Short mmCIF file of C-alpha atoms in Angstrom, two decimals:
data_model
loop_
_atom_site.label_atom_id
_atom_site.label_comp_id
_atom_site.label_asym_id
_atom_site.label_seq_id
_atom_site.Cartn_x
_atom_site.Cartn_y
_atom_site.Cartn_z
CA UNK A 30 79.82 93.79 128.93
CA UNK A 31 82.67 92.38 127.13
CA UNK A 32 85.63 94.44 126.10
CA UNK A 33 86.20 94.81 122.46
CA UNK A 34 89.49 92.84 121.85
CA UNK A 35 92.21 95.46 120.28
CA UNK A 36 94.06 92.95 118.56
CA UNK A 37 92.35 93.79 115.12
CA UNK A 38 93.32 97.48 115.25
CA UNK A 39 97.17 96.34 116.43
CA UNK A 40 96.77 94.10 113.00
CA UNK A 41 95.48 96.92 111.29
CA UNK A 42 98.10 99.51 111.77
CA UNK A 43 100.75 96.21 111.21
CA UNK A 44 99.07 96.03 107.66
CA UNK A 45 99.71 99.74 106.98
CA UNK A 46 103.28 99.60 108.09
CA UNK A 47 103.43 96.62 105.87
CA UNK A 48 101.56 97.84 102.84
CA UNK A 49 104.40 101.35 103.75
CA UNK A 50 107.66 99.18 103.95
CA UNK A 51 106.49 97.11 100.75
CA UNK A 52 105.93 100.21 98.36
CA UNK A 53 109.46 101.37 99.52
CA UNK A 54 111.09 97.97 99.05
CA UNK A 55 109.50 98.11 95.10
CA UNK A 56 110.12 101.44 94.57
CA UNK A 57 113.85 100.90 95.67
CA UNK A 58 114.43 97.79 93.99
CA UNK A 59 113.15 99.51 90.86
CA UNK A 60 115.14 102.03 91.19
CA UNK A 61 118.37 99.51 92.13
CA UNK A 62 117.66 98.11 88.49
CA UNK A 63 118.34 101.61 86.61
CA UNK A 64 121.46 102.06 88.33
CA UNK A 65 122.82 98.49 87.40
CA UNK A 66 121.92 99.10 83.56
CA UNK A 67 123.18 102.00 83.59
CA UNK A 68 126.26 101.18 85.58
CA UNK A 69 126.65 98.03 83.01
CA UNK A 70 126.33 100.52 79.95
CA UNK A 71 128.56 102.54 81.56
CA UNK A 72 131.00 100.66 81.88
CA UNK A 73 131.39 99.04 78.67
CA UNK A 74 131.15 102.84 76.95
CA UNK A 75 133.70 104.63 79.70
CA UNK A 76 136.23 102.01 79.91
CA UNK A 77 136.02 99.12 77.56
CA UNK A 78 135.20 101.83 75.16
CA UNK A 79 138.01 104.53 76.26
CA UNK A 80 134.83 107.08 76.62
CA UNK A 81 136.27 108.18 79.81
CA UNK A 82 139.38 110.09 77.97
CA UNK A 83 136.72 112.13 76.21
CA UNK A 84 135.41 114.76 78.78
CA UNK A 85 132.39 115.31 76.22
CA UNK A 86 131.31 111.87 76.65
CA UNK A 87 132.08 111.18 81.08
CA UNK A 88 130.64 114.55 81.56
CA UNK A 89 127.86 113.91 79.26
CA UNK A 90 126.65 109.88 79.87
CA UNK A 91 127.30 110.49 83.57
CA UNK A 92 125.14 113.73 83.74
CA UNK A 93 122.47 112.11 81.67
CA UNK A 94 122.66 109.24 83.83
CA UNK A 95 121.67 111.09 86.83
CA UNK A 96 118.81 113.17 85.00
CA UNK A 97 117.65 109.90 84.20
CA UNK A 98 117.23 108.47 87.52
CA UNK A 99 116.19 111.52 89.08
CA UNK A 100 113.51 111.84 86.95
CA UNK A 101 112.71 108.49 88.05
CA UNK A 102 112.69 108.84 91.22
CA UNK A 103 110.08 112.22 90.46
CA UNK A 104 107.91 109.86 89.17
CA UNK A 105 107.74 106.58 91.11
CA UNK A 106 106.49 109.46 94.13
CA UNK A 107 103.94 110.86 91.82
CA UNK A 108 102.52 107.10 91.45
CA UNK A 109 102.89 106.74 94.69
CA UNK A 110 100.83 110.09 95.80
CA UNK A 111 98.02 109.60 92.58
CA UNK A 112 97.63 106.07 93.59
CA UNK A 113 95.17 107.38 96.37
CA UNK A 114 92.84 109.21 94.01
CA UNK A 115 89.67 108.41 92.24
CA UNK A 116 89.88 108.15 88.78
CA UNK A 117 87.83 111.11 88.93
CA UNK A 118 90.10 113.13 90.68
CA UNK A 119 93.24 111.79 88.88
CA UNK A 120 95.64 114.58 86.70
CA UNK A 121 94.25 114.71 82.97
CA UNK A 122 96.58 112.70 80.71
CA UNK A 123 98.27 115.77 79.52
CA UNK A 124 99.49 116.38 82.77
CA UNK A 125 100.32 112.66 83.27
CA UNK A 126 102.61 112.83 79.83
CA UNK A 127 103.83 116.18 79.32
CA UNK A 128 105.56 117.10 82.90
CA UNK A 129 108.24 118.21 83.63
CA UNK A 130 110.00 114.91 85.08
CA UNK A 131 108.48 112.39 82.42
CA UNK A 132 109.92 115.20 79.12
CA UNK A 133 113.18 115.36 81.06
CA UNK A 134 113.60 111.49 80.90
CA UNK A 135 112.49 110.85 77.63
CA UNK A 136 114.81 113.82 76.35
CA UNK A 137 118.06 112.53 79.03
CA UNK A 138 117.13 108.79 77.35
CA UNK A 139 117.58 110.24 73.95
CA UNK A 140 120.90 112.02 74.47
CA UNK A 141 122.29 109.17 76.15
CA UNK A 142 121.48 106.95 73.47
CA UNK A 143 123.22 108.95 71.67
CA UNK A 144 125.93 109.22 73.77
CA UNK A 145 126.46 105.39 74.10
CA UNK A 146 126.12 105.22 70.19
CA UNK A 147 123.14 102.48 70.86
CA UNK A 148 120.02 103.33 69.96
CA UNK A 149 118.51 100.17 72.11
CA UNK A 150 119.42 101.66 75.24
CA UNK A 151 118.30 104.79 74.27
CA UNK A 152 114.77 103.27 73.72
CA UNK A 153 115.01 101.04 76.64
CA UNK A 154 115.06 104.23 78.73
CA UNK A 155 111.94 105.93 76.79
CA UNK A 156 110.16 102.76 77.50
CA UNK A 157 110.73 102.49 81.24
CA UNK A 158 110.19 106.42 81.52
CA UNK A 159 106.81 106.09 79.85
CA UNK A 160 106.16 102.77 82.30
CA UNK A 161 106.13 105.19 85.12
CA UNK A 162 102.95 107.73 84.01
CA UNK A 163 99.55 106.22 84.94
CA UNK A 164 98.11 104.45 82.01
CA UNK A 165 94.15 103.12 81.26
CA UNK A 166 93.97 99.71 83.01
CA UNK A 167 95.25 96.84 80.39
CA UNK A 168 97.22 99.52 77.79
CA UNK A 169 100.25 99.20 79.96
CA UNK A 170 101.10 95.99 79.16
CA UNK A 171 100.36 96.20 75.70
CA UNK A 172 102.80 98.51 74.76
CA UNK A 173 105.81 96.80 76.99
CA UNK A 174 104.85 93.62 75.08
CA UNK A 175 105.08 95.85 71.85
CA UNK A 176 108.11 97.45 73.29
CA UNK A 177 110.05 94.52 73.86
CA UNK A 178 109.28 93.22 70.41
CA UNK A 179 110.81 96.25 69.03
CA UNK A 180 114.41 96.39 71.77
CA UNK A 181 114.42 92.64 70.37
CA UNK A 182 114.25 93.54 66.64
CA UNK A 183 116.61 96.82 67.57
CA UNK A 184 119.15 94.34 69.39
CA UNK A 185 119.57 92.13 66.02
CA UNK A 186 119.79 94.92 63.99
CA UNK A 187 122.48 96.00 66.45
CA UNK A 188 123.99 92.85 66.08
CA UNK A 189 124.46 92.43 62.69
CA UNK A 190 126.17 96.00 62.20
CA UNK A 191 130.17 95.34 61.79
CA UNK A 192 131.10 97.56 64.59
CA UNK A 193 129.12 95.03 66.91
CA UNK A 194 131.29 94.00 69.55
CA UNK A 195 131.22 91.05 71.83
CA UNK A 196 129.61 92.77 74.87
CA UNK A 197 126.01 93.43 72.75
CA UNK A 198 124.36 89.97 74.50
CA UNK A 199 125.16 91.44 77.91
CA UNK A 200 124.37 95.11 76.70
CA UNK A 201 120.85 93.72 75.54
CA UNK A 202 120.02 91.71 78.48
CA UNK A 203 120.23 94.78 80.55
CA UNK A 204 117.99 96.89 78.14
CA UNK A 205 115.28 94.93 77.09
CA UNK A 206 114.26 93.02 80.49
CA UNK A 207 114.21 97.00 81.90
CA UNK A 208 110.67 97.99 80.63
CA UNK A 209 109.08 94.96 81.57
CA UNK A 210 111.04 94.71 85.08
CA UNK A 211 109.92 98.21 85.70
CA UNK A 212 106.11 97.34 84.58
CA UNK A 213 105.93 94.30 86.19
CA UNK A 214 107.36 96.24 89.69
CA UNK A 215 104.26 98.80 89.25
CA UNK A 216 101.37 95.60 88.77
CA UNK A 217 103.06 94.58 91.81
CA UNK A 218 102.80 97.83 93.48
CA UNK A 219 99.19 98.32 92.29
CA UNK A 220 97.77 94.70 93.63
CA UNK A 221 99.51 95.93 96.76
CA UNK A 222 97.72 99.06 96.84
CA UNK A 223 94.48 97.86 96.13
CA UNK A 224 94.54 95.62 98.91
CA UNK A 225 95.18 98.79 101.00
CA UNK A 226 92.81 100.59 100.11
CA UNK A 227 90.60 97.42 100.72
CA UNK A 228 91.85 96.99 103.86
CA UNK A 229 90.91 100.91 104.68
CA UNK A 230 87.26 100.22 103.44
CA UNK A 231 86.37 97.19 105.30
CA UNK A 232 87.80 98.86 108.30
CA UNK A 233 84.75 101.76 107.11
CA UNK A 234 82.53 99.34 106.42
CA UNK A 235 83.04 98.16 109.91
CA UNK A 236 82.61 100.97 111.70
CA UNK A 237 79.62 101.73 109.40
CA UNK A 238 77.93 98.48 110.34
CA UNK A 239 78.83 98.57 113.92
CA UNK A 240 76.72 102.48 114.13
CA UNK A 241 74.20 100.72 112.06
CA UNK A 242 73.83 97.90 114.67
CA UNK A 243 73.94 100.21 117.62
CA UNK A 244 71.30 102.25 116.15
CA UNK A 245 68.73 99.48 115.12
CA UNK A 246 69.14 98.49 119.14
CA UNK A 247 68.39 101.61 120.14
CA UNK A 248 65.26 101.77 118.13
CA UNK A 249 63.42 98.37 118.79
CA UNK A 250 64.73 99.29 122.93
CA UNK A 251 63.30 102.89 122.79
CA UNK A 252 60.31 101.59 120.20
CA UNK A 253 59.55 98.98 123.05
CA UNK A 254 59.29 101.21 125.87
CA UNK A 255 57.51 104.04 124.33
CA UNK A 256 54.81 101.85 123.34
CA UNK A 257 54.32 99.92 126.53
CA UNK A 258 54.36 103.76 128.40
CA UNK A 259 51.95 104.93 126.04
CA UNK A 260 49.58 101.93 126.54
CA UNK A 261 50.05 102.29 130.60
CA UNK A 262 49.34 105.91 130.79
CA UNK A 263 46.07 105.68 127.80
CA UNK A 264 44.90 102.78 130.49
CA UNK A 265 45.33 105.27 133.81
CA UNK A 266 44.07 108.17 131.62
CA UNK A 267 40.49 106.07 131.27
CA UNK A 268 40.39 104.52 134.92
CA UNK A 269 41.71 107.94 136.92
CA UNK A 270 37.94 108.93 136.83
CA UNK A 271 36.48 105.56 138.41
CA UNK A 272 39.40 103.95 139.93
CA UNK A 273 42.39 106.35 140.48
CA UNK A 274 43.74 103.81 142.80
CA UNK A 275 44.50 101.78 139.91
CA UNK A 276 45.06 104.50 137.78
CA UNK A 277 48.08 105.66 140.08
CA UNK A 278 49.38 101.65 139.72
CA UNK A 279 49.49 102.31 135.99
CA UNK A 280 51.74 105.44 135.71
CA UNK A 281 54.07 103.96 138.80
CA UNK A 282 54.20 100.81 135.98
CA UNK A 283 54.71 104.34 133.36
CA UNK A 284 57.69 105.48 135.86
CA UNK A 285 59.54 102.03 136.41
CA UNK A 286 59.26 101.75 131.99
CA UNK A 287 60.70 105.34 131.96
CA UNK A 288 63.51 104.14 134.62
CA UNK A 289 63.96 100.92 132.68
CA UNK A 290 64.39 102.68 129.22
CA UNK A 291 67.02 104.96 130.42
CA UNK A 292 68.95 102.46 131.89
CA UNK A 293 68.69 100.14 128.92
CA UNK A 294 69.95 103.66 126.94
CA UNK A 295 72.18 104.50 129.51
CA UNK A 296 73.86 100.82 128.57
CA UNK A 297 73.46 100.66 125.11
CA UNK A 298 75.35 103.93 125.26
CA UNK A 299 78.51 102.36 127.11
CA UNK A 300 78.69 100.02 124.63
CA UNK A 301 79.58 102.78 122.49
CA UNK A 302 81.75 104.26 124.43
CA UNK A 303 83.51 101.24 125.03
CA UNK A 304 85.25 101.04 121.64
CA UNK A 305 89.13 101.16 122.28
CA UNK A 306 90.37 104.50 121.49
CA UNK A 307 93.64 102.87 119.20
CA UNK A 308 89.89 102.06 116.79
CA UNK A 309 88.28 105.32 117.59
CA UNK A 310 91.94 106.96 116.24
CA UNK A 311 91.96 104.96 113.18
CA UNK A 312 88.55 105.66 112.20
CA UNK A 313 89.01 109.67 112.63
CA UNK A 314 92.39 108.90 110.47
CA UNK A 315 90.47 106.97 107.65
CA UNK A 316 88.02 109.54 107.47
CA UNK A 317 90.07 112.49 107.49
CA UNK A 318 91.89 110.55 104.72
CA UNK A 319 88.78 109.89 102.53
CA UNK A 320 88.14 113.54 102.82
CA UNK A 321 91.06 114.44 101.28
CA UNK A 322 93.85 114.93 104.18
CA UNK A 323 97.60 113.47 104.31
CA UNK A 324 97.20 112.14 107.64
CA UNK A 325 100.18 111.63 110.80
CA UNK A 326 98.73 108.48 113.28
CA UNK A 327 100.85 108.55 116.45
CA UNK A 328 99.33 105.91 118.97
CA UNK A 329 100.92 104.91 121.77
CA UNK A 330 101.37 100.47 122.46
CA UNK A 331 99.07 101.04 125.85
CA UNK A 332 96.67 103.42 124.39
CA UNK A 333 93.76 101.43 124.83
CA UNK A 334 93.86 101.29 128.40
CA UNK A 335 93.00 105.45 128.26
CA UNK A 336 89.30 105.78 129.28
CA UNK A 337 87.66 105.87 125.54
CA UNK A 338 84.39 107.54 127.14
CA UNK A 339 85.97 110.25 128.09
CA UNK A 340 88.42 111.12 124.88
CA UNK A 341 86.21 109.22 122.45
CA UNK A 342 83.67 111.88 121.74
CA UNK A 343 86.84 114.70 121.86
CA UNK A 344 88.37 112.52 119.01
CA UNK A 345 84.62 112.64 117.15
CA UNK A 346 84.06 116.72 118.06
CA UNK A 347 88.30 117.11 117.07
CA UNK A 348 87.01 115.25 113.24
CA UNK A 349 84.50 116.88 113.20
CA UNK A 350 85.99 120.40 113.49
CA UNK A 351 88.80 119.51 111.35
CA UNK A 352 86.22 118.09 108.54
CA UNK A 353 83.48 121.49 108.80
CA UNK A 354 86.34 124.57 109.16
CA UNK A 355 89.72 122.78 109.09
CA UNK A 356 90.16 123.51 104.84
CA UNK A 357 93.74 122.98 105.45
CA UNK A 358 95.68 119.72 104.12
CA UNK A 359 97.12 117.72 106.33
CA UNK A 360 96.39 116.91 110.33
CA UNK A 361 97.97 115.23 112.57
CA UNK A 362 96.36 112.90 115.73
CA UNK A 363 98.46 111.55 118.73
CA UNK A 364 97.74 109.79 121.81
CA UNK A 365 100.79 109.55 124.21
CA UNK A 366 101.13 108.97 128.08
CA UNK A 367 102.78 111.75 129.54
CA UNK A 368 103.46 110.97 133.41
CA UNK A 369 100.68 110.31 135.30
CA UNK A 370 98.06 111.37 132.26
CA UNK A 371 97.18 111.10 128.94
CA UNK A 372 97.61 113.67 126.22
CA UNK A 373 95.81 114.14 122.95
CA UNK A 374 97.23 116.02 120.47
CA UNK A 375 94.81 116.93 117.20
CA UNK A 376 97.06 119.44 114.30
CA UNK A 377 96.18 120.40 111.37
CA UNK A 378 96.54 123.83 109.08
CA UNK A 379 94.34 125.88 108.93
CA UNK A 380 93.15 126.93 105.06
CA UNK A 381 92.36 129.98 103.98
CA UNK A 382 89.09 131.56 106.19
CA UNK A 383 89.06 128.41 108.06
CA UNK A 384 86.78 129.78 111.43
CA UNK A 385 88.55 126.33 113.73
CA UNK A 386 89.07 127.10 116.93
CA UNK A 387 86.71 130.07 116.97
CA UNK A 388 83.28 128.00 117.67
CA UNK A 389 81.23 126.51 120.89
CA UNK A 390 82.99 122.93 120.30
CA UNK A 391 85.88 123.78 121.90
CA UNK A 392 84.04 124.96 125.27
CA UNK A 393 81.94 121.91 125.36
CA UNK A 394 85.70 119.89 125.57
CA UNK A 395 87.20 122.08 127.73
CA UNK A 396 83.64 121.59 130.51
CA UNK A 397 83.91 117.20 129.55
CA UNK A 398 87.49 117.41 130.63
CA UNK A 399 87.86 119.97 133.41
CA UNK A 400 84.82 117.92 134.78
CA UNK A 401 87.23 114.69 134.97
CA UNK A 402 90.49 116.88 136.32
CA UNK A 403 91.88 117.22 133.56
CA UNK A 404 93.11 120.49 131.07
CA UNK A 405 92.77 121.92 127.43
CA UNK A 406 94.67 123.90 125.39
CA UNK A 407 94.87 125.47 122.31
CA UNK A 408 97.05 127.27 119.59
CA UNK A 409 97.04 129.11 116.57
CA UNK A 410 98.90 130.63 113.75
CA UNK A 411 98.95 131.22 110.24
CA UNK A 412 100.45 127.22 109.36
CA UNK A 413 99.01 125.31 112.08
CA UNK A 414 95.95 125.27 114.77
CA UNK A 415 96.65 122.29 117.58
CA UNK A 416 94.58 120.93 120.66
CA UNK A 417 96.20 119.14 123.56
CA UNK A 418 94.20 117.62 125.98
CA UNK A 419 95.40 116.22 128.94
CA UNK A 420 93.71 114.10 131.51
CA UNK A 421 94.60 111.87 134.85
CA UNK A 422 95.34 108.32 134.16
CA UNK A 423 92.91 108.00 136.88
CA UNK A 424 89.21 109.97 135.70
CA UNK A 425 86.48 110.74 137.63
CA UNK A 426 82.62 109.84 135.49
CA UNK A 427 82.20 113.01 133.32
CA UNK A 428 78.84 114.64 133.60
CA UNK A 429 78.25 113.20 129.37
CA UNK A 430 78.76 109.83 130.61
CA UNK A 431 74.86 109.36 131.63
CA UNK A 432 72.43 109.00 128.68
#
């Protein structure tokens, strides 16, 4: 039997860092681009301006400033976070528009507008506020292209006033390309999620296909067998009475099919079993995750040499508890090497009335692992319910291994 190459889950969890690292890098350069507007404003309006002498105007353009990007900052997380949801399960738009960081931007924009005596900045800011909520797929971009229509009308008009000064080309550059940097950062960021969450589905689909496979096996191998027993023992059933010599042939030929059926199980079953346990992990992740969960992976480089049929089907009874009387919201799976043994660590909170830990599943662990020398244990509180299991490097056949 070959061994299943870990490579693709190694490439897997690379992708996730990836997908991780490249959110951050967008939301930070996004971010980047606020401050350097509003450092350029800033400075033209504080010093070229002499707004720094008036405390009115530091106290007020600097504290706006930092409403502003905090509010920001509020958001771009929020996108982040709703980015995993069904449309289904997304906020209603009234929550999307009317909270509390996406009013306090809109309102800081105004005031600072005002402030800065410009009111293309000030709508610059509304604009890349309102680029932040979660809009219907396409209306987005039509109002930035609407939007920066309008910053280029409001930039003429600012233009032609006679207390334009020389700095206004500068000023405007700044202002208008912010609503459509900030939109174009968020297509970027959604293209990136979607191949995410494409990457989590084939990895589903995989595992999906894979049980699918294993289980059509198992029924032409058992379908086989039980039909060439039933034949052998209808065939000694009619010559026991004339010939029970040959009769006796027939259910030794019933015996060998039984022996032959168990050990083609018996193999079919290590197959299973023989799924690296860095996969078996990141399946019980993904599907904590599609069940709602904010989920904490901790696998260790080497885990794949830890014997999988051993701590496989305590990562599937761990998901399983966790899915039926977890309720809670987040969980946590780790597989380290601890000395001479390996430890599995499964948290998670417990919600309210959750009945984990309280069951039969835990027992049936504790005899799989004590069989192979190794220990279980278990705690409980209010915030958080955790199972470490620890067992030898070196594991003795647990009495589940035979089918």
């Amino acid at each position: 039997m070959s061994t299943p190459d870990p490579t693709p889950t190694r490439t897997a969890v690379a992708l996730a860092r990836g997908v991780t690292a490249t959110g951050w890098y967008i939301a930070s350069s996004m971010v980047f681009f606020l401050l350097g507007t509003l450092v350029v404003w800033g400075a033209v309006v504080l010093v070229a301006r002499g707004g720094w002498r008036i405390p009115p105007v530091l106290v007020g353009f600097l504290g706006l400033s930092a409403v502003i990007v905090a509010a920001t900052v509020l958001l771009l997380m929020r996108y982040r976070r709703d980015g995993d949801l069904d449309d289904r399960d997304s906020p209603p738009w009234h929550r999307r528009f009317f909270s509390l960081p996406v009013v306090a931007g809109i309102l800081a924009s105004i005031l600072l507008g005002i402030v800065a005596g410009s009111v293309l900045l000030g709508a610059a800011l509304i604009g890349a506020t309102l680029c932040l909520v979660r809009w219907g797929p396409g209306i987005r971009w039509r109002g930035v292209v609407l939007l920066e229509v309008a910053l280029v009308v409001l930039w003429i008009l600012e233009r032609v006033r006679p207390s334009s000064t020389g700095d206004a080309f500068v000023l405007a550059f700044f202002a208008i390309l912010l609503p459509a940097t900030q939109a174009l950062s968020l297509w970027s960021w959604d293209v990136v999620l979607e191949l995410d969450h494409a990457r989590r589905t084939e990895a589903r689909l995989a595992a999906v296909q894979e049980r699918l496979r294993l289980a059509g096996e198992l029924h032409d191998l058992q379908g086989h067998h039980l039909q060439v027993i039933a034949l052998q023992l209808e065939l000694a059933e009619r010559m026991i009475g004339r010939d029970p010599d040959a009769a006796a042939r027939q259910i030794s030929l019933a015996r060998a099919s039984v022996d032959e059926a168990r050990d083609g199980t018996r193999a079919l079953a290590g197959r299973f079993r023989g799924v690296p346990l860095p996969d078996e992990l990141a399946n019980a992740a993904d599907l904590l995750r599609a069940a709602g969960l904010e989920v904490t992976l901790d696998v260790a480089a080497d885990a794949a040499s830890a014997p999988a049929d051993l701590l496989g089907p305590v990562i599937r009874e761990c998901t399983t508890n966790v899915l039926k009387h977890g309720g809670g919201r987040w969980a946590r799976l780790g597989l380290e090497k601890a000395g001479n043994a390996w430890r599995l660590t499964a948290a998670n909170d417990p919600g309210p009335g959750s009945t984990i830990g309280a069951g039969a599943g835990l027992e049936g662990i504790a005899h799989r692992v004590g069989v192979a020398g190794g220990d279980v244990s278990s705690s409980r509180d209010d915030a958080r319910f955790e199972l470490v299991v620890t067992v030898p490097i070196e594991t003795v056949p647990t009495a589940g291994g035979a089918a």
